[in-house]
mmCIF file of C-alpha atoms in Angstrom:
data_model
loop_
_atom_site.group_PDB
_atom_site.id
_atom_site.type_symbol
_atom_site.label_atom_id
_atom_site.label_comp_id
_atom_site.label_asym_id
_atom_site.label_seq_id
_atom_site.Cartn_x
_atom_site.Cartn_y
_atom_site.Cartn_z
ATOM 1 C CA MET A 1 209.627 -15.262 -39.488
ATOM 2 C CA ALA A 2 207.015 -12.821 -39.552
ATOM 3 C CA ARG A 3 207.594 -9.634 -37.628
ATOM 4 C CA GLN A 4 205.753 -9.091 -34.448
ATOM 5 C CA PRO A 5 203.973 -5.775 -34.025
ATOM 6 C CA ARG A 6 205.539 -3.372 -31.511
ATOM 7 C CA GLN A 7 203.902 -3.250 -28.126
ATOM 8 C CA GLN A 8 202.547 0.173 -27.407
ATOM 9 C CA PRO A 9 202.445 1.591 -23.920
ATOM 10 C CA ILE A 10 199.120 1.494 -22.278
ATOM 11 C CA GLY A 11 197.457 4.872 -22.552
ATOM 12 C CA PHE A 12 195.242 6.649 -20.045
ATOM 13 C CA TYR A 13 191.578 6.273 -20.687
ATOM 14 C CA GLY A 14 190.383 8.658 -17.951
ATOM 15 C CA LYS A 15 191.604 11.405 -15.653
ATOM 16 C CA PHE A 16 192.416 10.443 -12.068
ATOM 17 C CA GLN A 17 189.937 11.954 -9.615
ATOM 18 C CA PRO A 18 190.682 11.745 -5.923
ATOM 19 C CA THR A 19 188.007 10.229 -3.750
ATOM 20 C CA GLY A 20 185.689 12.952 -2.306
ATOM 21 C CA VAL A 21 185.505 13.589 1.524
ATOM 22 C CA ASP A 22 182.464 12.103 3.118
ATOM 23 C CA ASN A 23 180.822 15.098 4.875
ATOM 24 C CA SER A 24 177.474 13.542 5.500
ATOM 25 C CA ALA A 25 178.256 13.211 9.188
ATOM 26 C CA ALA A 26 179.058 16.919 9.459
ATOM 27 C CA GLN A 27 175.892 17.799 7.668
ATOM 28 C CA ARG A 28 173.973 15.622 10.022
ATOM 29 C CA MET A 29 175.685 17.365 12.942
ATOM 30 C CA GLN A 30 174.785 20.765 11.509
ATOM 31 C CA ALA A 31 171.244 19.645 11.090
ATOM 32 C CA LEU A 32 171.200 18.382 14.624
ATOM 33 C CA ALA A 33 172.734 21.614 15.837
ATOM 34 C CA GLY A 34 170.062 23.599 14.043
ATOM 35 C CA LEU A 35 167.429 21.368 15.457
ATOM 36 C CA GLY A 36 168.952 21.847 18.869
ATOM 37 C CA GLU A 37 168.855 25.616 18.517
ATOM 38 C CA THR A 38 165.273 25.426 17.375
ATOM 39 C CA VAL A 39 164.357 23.193 20.299
ATOM 40 C CA ALA A 40 166.294 25.436 22.655
ATOM 41 C CA GLY A 41 164.485 28.490 21.298
ATOM 42 C CA ILE A 42 161.151 26.789 21.711
ATOM 43 C CA ALA A 43 162.144 25.695 25.185
ATOM 44 C CA GLU A 44 163.328 29.206 26.011
ATOM 45 C CA GLN A 45 160.083 30.701 24.802
ATOM 46 C CA PHE A 46 158.124 28.085 26.710
ATOM 47 C CA GLY A 47 160.227 28.666 29.786
ATOM 48 C CA ALA A 48 159.806 32.448 29.470
ATOM 49 C CA ARG A 49 156.070 32.033 29.322
ATOM 50 C CA LYS A 50 156.197 29.821 32.351
ATOM 51 C CA VAL A 51 158.326 32.371 34.168
ATOM 52 C CA GLU A 52 155.936 35.137 33.176
ATOM 53 C CA GLU A 53 153.018 33.048 34.323
ATOM 54 C CA ALA A 54 154.773 32.294 37.577
ATOM 55 C CA GLN A 55 155.603 35.965 38.063
ATOM 56 C CA ALA A 56 152.014 36.925 37.293
ATOM 57 C CA VAL A 57 150.761 34.398 39.843
ATOM 58 C CA THR A 58 153.274 35.637 42.375
ATOM 59 C CA LYS A 59 152.323 39.266 41.762
ATOM 60 C CA GLU A 60 148.658 38.448 42.089
ATOM 61 C CA ALA A 61 149.347 36.568 45.293
ATOM 62 C CA GLU A 62 151.332 39.513 46.612
ATOM 63 C CA GLN A 63 148.516 41.888 45.717
ATOM 64 C CA VAL A 64 145.988 39.683 47.437
ATOM 65 C CA ALA A 65 148.247 39.412 50.456
ATOM 66 C CA ALA A 66 148.751 43.169 50.454
ATOM 67 C CA LYS A 67 145.006 43.757 50.289
ATOM 68 C CA GLU A 68 144.426 41.342 53.137
ATOM 69 C CA ALA A 69 147.189 43.014 55.114
ATOM 70 C CA ILE A 70 145.600 46.404 54.492
ATOM 71 C CA LYS A 71 142.194 45.070 55.587
ATOM 72 C CA LEU A 72 143.721 43.601 58.717
ATOM 73 C CA SER A 73 145.701 46.763 59.412
ATOM 74 C CA SER A 74 142.613 48.930 58.885
ATOM 75 C CA ALA A 75 140.575 46.733 61.202
ATOM 76 C CA GLN A 76 143.257 46.906 63.882
ATOM 77 C CA LEU A 77 143.544 50.675 63.481
ATOM 78 C CA ALA A 78 139.787 51.134 63.701
ATOM 79 C CA GLN A 79 139.571 49.043 66.862
ATOM 80 C CA ARG A 80 142.491 50.805 68.507
ATOM 81 C CA LYS A 81 141.029 54.184 67.583
ATOM 82 C CA THR A 82 137.663 53.229 69.084
ATOM 83 C CA ASP A 83 139.231 51.937 72.290
ATOM 84 C CA GLY A 84 141.514 54.940 72.500
ATOM 85 C CA ILE A 85 138.772 57.516 72.045
ATOM 86 C CA GLU A 86 136.699 55.840 74.745
ATOM 87 C CA GLN A 87 139.622 55.958 77.147
ATOM 88 C CA ILE A 88 140.377 59.589 76.273
ATOM 89 C CA GLU A 89 136.753 60.512 77.003
ATOM 90 C CA GLN A 90 136.896 58.720 80.342
ATOM 91 C CA ILE A 91 140.048 60.586 81.313
ATOM 92 C CA ALA A 92 138.312 63.849 80.389
ATOM 93 C CA ILE A 93 135.443 62.944 82.733
ATOM 94 C CA ASP A 94 137.822 62.000 85.542
ATOM 95 C CA PHE A 95 139.689 65.318 85.256
ATOM 96 C CA ALA A 96 136.759 67.555 84.307
ATOM 97 C CA GLY A 97 137.810 70.342 86.667
ATOM 98 C CA ASP A 98 141.553 69.891 86.429
ATOM 99 C CA PRO A 99 143.228 70.842 83.131
ATOM 100 C CA ALA A 100 146.708 70.206 84.520
ATOM 101 C CA GLY A 101 145.746 66.753 85.771
ATOM 102 C CA TYR A 102 144.086 65.967 82.445
ATOM 103 C CA THR A 103 147.222 66.981 80.551
ATOM 104 C CA ASP A 104 149.432 64.693 82.645
ATOM 105 C CA ALA A 105 147.054 61.725 82.534
ATOM 106 C CA ILE A 106 146.335 61.986 78.831
ATOM 107 C CA LYS A 107 150.035 62.135 77.978
ATOM 108 C CA VAL A 108 150.722 58.931 79.890
ATOM 109 C CA TYR A 109 147.838 57.131 78.185
ATOM 110 C CA ARG A 110 148.584 58.448 74.704
ATOM 111 C CA ASP A 111 152.246 57.480 74.843
ATOM 112 C CA SER A 112 151.503 53.985 76.148
ATOM 113 C CA ALA A 113 148.662 53.366 73.656
ATOM 114 C CA ILE A 114 150.783 54.394 70.680
ATOM 115 C CA ALA A 115 153.807 52.429 71.891
ATOM 116 C CA ALA A 116 151.661 49.292 72.207
ATOM 117 C CA ALA A 117 150.442 49.544 68.602
ATOM 118 C CA PRO A 118 152.281 48.015 65.611
ATOM 119 C CA PRO A 119 154.845 50.464 64.205
ATOM 120 C CA ASP A 120 152.918 50.989 60.969
ATOM 121 C CA LEU A 121 149.793 52.037 62.889
ATOM 122 C CA ARG A 122 151.425 54.490 65.276
ATOM 123 C CA PRO A 123 151.409 57.604 63.077
ATOM 124 C CA ALA A 124 147.751 57.165 62.115
ATOM 125 C CA LEU A 125 146.812 56.436 65.718
ATOM 126 C CA GLY A 126 148.549 59.574 66.918
ATOM 127 C CA LEU A 127 146.732 61.643 64.305
ATOM 128 C CA ALA A 128 143.407 60.100 65.330
ATOM 129 C CA PHE A 129 143.936 60.880 69.025
ATOM 130 C CA ALA A 130 145.221 64.445 68.652
ATOM 131 C CA PRO A 131 141.968 66.290 67.765
ATOM 132 C CA ARG A 132 139.952 64.637 70.538
ATOM 133 C CA ILE A 133 142.682 65.291 73.113
ATOM 134 C CA ALA A 134 142.882 68.948 72.104
ATOM 135 C CA SER A 135 139.096 69.368 72.056
ATOM 136 C CA ASN A 136 138.715 67.881 75.526
ATOM 137 C CA PHE A 137 141.478 70.077 76.910
ATOM 138 C CA LYS A 138 139.846 73.185 75.486
ATOM 139 C CA THR A 139 136.530 72.263 77.110
ATOM 140 C CA ILE A 140 138.107 71.393 80.463
ATOM 141 C CA ASN A 141 140.317 74.474 80.530
ATOM 142 C CA SER A 142 137.465 76.776 79.563
ATOM 143 C CA ALA A 143 135.277 75.382 82.357
ATOM 144 C CA PHE A 144 138.156 75.704 84.809
ATOM 145 C CA LEU A 145 138.782 79.324 83.860
ATOM 146 C CA LYS A 146 135.097 80.155 84.167
ATOM 147 C CA SER A 147 134.949 78.474 87.552
ATOM 148 C CA SER A 148 138.090 80.252 88.707
ATOM 149 C CA GLU A 149 136.783 83.548 87.348
ATOM 150 C CA LYS A 150 133.477 83.022 89.109
ATOM 151 C CA GLU A 151 135.250 82.282 92.388
ATOM 152 C CA SER A 152 137.515 85.275 91.894
ATOM 153 C CA ASN A 153 134.555 87.542 91.150
ATOM 154 C CA GLN A 154 132.681 86.270 94.166
ATOM 155 C CA SER A 155 135.729 86.878 96.333
ATOM 156 C CA LEU A 156 136.050 90.413 94.972
ATOM 157 C CA ASP A 157 132.328 91.062 95.466
ATOM 158 C CA ASP A 158 132.602 89.940 99.090
ATOM 159 C CA SER A 159 135.667 92.125 99.653
ATOM 160 C CA ILE A 160 134.043 95.151 98.017
ATOM 161 C CA SER A 161 130.920 94.670 100.104
ATOM 162 C CA ALA A 162 132.861 94.356 103.356
ATOM 163 C CA PHE A 163 135.095 97.313 102.500
ATOM 164 C CA THR A 164 132.047 99.436 101.629
ATOM 165 C CA VAL A 165 130.360 98.671 104.936
ATOM 166 C CA ASN A 166 133.538 99.639 106.781
ATOM 167 C CA LEU A 167 133.779 102.970 104.944
ATOM 168 C CA GLU A 168 130.093 103.662 105.577
ATOM 169 C CA LYS A 169 130.673 103.171 109.299
ATOM 170 C CA LEU A 170 133.655 105.503 109.184
ATOM 171 C CA ALA A 171 131.605 108.110 107.327
ATOM 172 C CA ARG A 172 128.694 107.790 109.797
ATOM 173 C CA ALA A 173 131.137 108.231 112.662
ATOM 174 C CA GLY A 174 132.544 111.366 111.051
ATOM 175 C CA ASN A 175 135.975 109.951 110.181
ATOM 176 C CA ALA A 176 136.160 111.764 106.866
ATOM 177 C CA ASP A 177 139.970 111.662 106.719
ATOM 178 C CA LEU A 178 140.051 107.849 107.009
ATOM 179 C CA VAL A 179 137.373 107.558 104.356
ATOM 180 C CA THR A 180 139.408 109.745 102.003
ATOM 181 C CA THR A 181 142.540 107.670 102.684
ATOM 182 C CA GLU A 182 140.969 104.251 102.155
ATOM 183 C CA LEU A 183 138.572 105.066 99.323
ATOM 184 C CA PRO A 184 141.216 104.719 96.531
ATOM 185 C CA ASP A 185 141.869 101.123 97.640
ATOM 186 C CA LEU A 186 138.205 100.315 97.254
ATOM 187 C CA TYR A 187 138.215 101.929 93.823
ATOM 188 C CA MET A 188 141.095 99.632 92.837
ATOM 189 C CA MET A 189 139.090 96.582 93.892
ATOM 190 C CA ILE A 190 136.143 97.755 91.803
ATOM 191 C CA ASP A 191 138.456 98.252 88.816
ATOM 192 C CA ALA A 192 139.807 94.713 89.282
ATOM 193 C CA ARG A 193 136.272 93.368 89.316
ATOM 194 C CA GLY A 194 135.625 95.117 86.020
ATOM 195 C CA GLU A 195 138.756 93.625 84.456
ATOM 196 C CA ASN A 196 137.515 90.134 85.341
ATOM 197 C CA ASP A 197 134.065 90.714 83.902
ATOM 198 C CA PRO A 198 133.523 93.039 80.929
ATOM 199 C CA LEU A 199 129.799 93.153 81.795
ATOM 200 C CA TYR A 200 130.483 94.576 85.235
ATOM 201 C CA ASN A 201 129.596 98.279 85.304
ATOM 202 C CA VAL A 202 132.589 99.884 87.035
ATOM 203 C CA GLU A 203 131.290 103.433 86.764
ATOM 204 C CA LYS A 204 127.930 102.535 88.289
ATOM 205 C CA ALA A 205 129.621 100.617 91.108
ATOM 206 C CA LYS A 206 131.724 103.664 91.986
ATOM 207 C CA ASP A 207 128.684 105.949 91.796
ATOM 208 C CA ASP A 208 126.754 103.613 94.107
ATOM 209 C CA LEU A 209 129.661 103.642 96.546
ATOM 210 C CA ASN A 210 129.922 107.424 96.507
ATOM 211 C CA ASN A 211 126.167 107.739 96.992
ATOM 212 C CA ALA A 212 126.247 105.363 99.950
ATOM 213 C CA LEU A 213 129.006 107.442 101.555
ATOM 214 C CA TYR A 214 127.032 110.600 100.802
ATOM 215 C CA GLU A 215 124.003 109.183 102.593
ATOM 216 C CA GLN A 216 126.136 108.304 105.585
ATOM 217 C CA ASP A 217 127.385 111.884 105.719
ATOM 218 C CA VAL A 218 123.774 113.104 105.734
ATOM 219 C CA LEU A 219 122.849 110.652 108.491
ATOM 220 C CA LYS A 220 125.845 111.854 110.500
ATOM 221 C CA ASP A 221 124.568 115.438 110.173
ATOM 222 C CA LEU A 222 121.090 114.325 111.262
ATOM 223 C CA ASP A 223 122.602 112.575 114.286
ATOM 224 C CA ASN A 224 124.310 115.827 115.277
ATOM 225 C CA ILE A 225 121.040 117.768 114.856
ATOM 226 C CA VAL A 226 119.215 115.226 117.048
ATOM 227 C CA GLU A 227 121.809 115.642 119.791
ATOM 228 C CA GLN A 228 121.771 119.425 119.609
ATOM 229 C CA ASP A 229 118.208 120.369 118.609
ATOM 230 C CA GLY A 230 116.085 117.236 118.941
ATOM 231 C CA PHE A 231 114.142 114.991 116.616
ATOM 232 C CA VAL A 232 111.749 117.614 115.301
ATOM 233 C CA ALA A 233 114.666 119.680 114.017
ATOM 234 C CA ALA A 234 116.208 116.585 112.482
ATOM 235 C CA MET A 235 112.993 115.764 110.644
ATOM 236 C CA THR A 236 112.842 119.322 109.336
ATOM 237 C CA ALA A 237 116.437 119.101 108.152
ATOM 238 C CA LEU A 238 115.636 115.828 106.370
ATOM 239 C CA GLU A 239 112.788 117.519 104.493
ATOM 240 C CA GLU A 240 115.060 120.387 103.492
ATOM 241 C CA PHE A 241 117.673 117.893 102.385
ATOM 242 C CA GLN A 242 115.337 116.727 99.620
ATOM 243 C CA ASP A 243 115.551 120.149 97.987
ATOM 244 C CA LYS A 244 119.356 120.220 97.831
ATOM 245 C CA PRO A 245 121.345 119.372 94.623
ATOM 246 C CA LEU A 246 121.995 115.679 94.283
ATOM 247 C CA PRO A 247 125.422 114.146 93.629
ATOM 248 C CA LYS A 248 126.295 112.472 90.322
ATOM 249 C CA GLY A 249 124.358 109.281 89.727
ATOM 250 C CA TYR A 250 121.962 109.948 92.591
ATOM 251 C CA SER A 251 118.423 109.616 91.267
ATOM 252 C CA GLN A 252 115.086 110.753 92.642
ATOM 253 C CA ASP A 253 114.279 107.136 93.387
ATOM 254 C CA ASP A 254 117.469 106.913 95.437
ATOM 255 C CA LEU A 255 116.471 110.084 97.262
ATOM 256 C CA ARG A 256 112.984 108.811 98.096
ATOM 257 C CA ALA A 257 114.327 105.469 99.301
ATOM 258 C CA PHE A 258 116.935 107.197 101.458
ATOM 259 C CA THR A 259 114.417 109.631 102.917
ATOM 260 C CA ARG A 260 112.140 106.790 104.022
ATOM 261 C CA SER A 261 115.089 104.923 105.511
ATOM 262 C CA ALA A 262 116.321 108.051 107.336
ATOM 263 C CA GLN A 263 112.834 108.776 108.728
ATOM 264 C CA GLU A 264 112.600 105.199 110.036
ATOM 265 C CA ASP A 265 116.049 105.525 111.555
ATOM 266 C CA LEU A 266 115.116 108.777 113.325
ATOM 267 C CA SER A 267 111.887 107.209 114.572
ATOM 268 C CA ARG A 268 113.791 104.258 116.031
ATOM 269 C CA GLN A 269 116.220 106.581 117.742
ATOM 270 C CA LYS A 270 113.359 108.583 119.246
ATOM 271 C CA ALA A 271 111.639 105.414 120.425
ATOM 272 C CA ARG A 272 114.800 104.192 122.122
ATOM 273 C CA LEU A 273 115.371 107.555 123.752
ATOM 274 C CA ASN A 274 111.776 107.683 125.025
ATOM 275 C CA ALA A 275 112.086 104.151 126.375
ATOM 276 C CA ALA A 276 115.248 105.075 128.205
ATOM 277 C CA SER A 277 113.658 108.175 129.670
ATOM 278 C CA THR A 278 110.693 106.176 130.910
ATOM 279 C CA GLN A 279 112.946 103.730 132.727
ATOM 280 C CA ILE A 280 114.769 106.532 134.449
#
């Protein structure tokens, strides 16, 4: 029997390779993720632009609104200023001679006008009112002081005039002691008049007063001569008087005027005396 060949083991014809992992899904996910990031980035950029655009629109709207608000505020301020100035001027007219009354009235109006304005307008309104209020007060107060000064000067002039007449009468009556006692008071009044008015000539006023008293002394002497020696002697004394030294501030014109006045006075006295004698 023929021999059978020996069966050989089956050899390996290739190396075993494990089946590879299917990562296509992961790759697709990565791709999708990348796409998502790209889309998100685009969306973010788009959204940012939209936000910027929206902010720009909002800012522009705010600027427009602010400008309109400023226009409205300016218009309101201008109107309130106009109304306020008119009222301030009217108050100045109403209290033209009364600075104290003007001050009280203007304060009441100013405070109420500013309080009635919107808060943002109050400072500007106060600044607008202040110069006109101050200017009006200065005008009113100046007029008041001038009026008061004029009244004061007139009162002093009247007092000086009355006091002078009284001293002249005392001098004519021969009351030299009373004249000497009261004369300093009249000097003080003249000084006060000069303090009120720098243009008032104090020295001349005192010279005029002294001259008037001097003339009254002369007239008193003439009266005594008339009583003792008659009118002819008095007229002679008056002529001699013109040759005597004159007091300070007594001019030749003053002397001539006084001489004429004294002659007329003597003539009147003589006429009265003659009339009385005729009746007797």
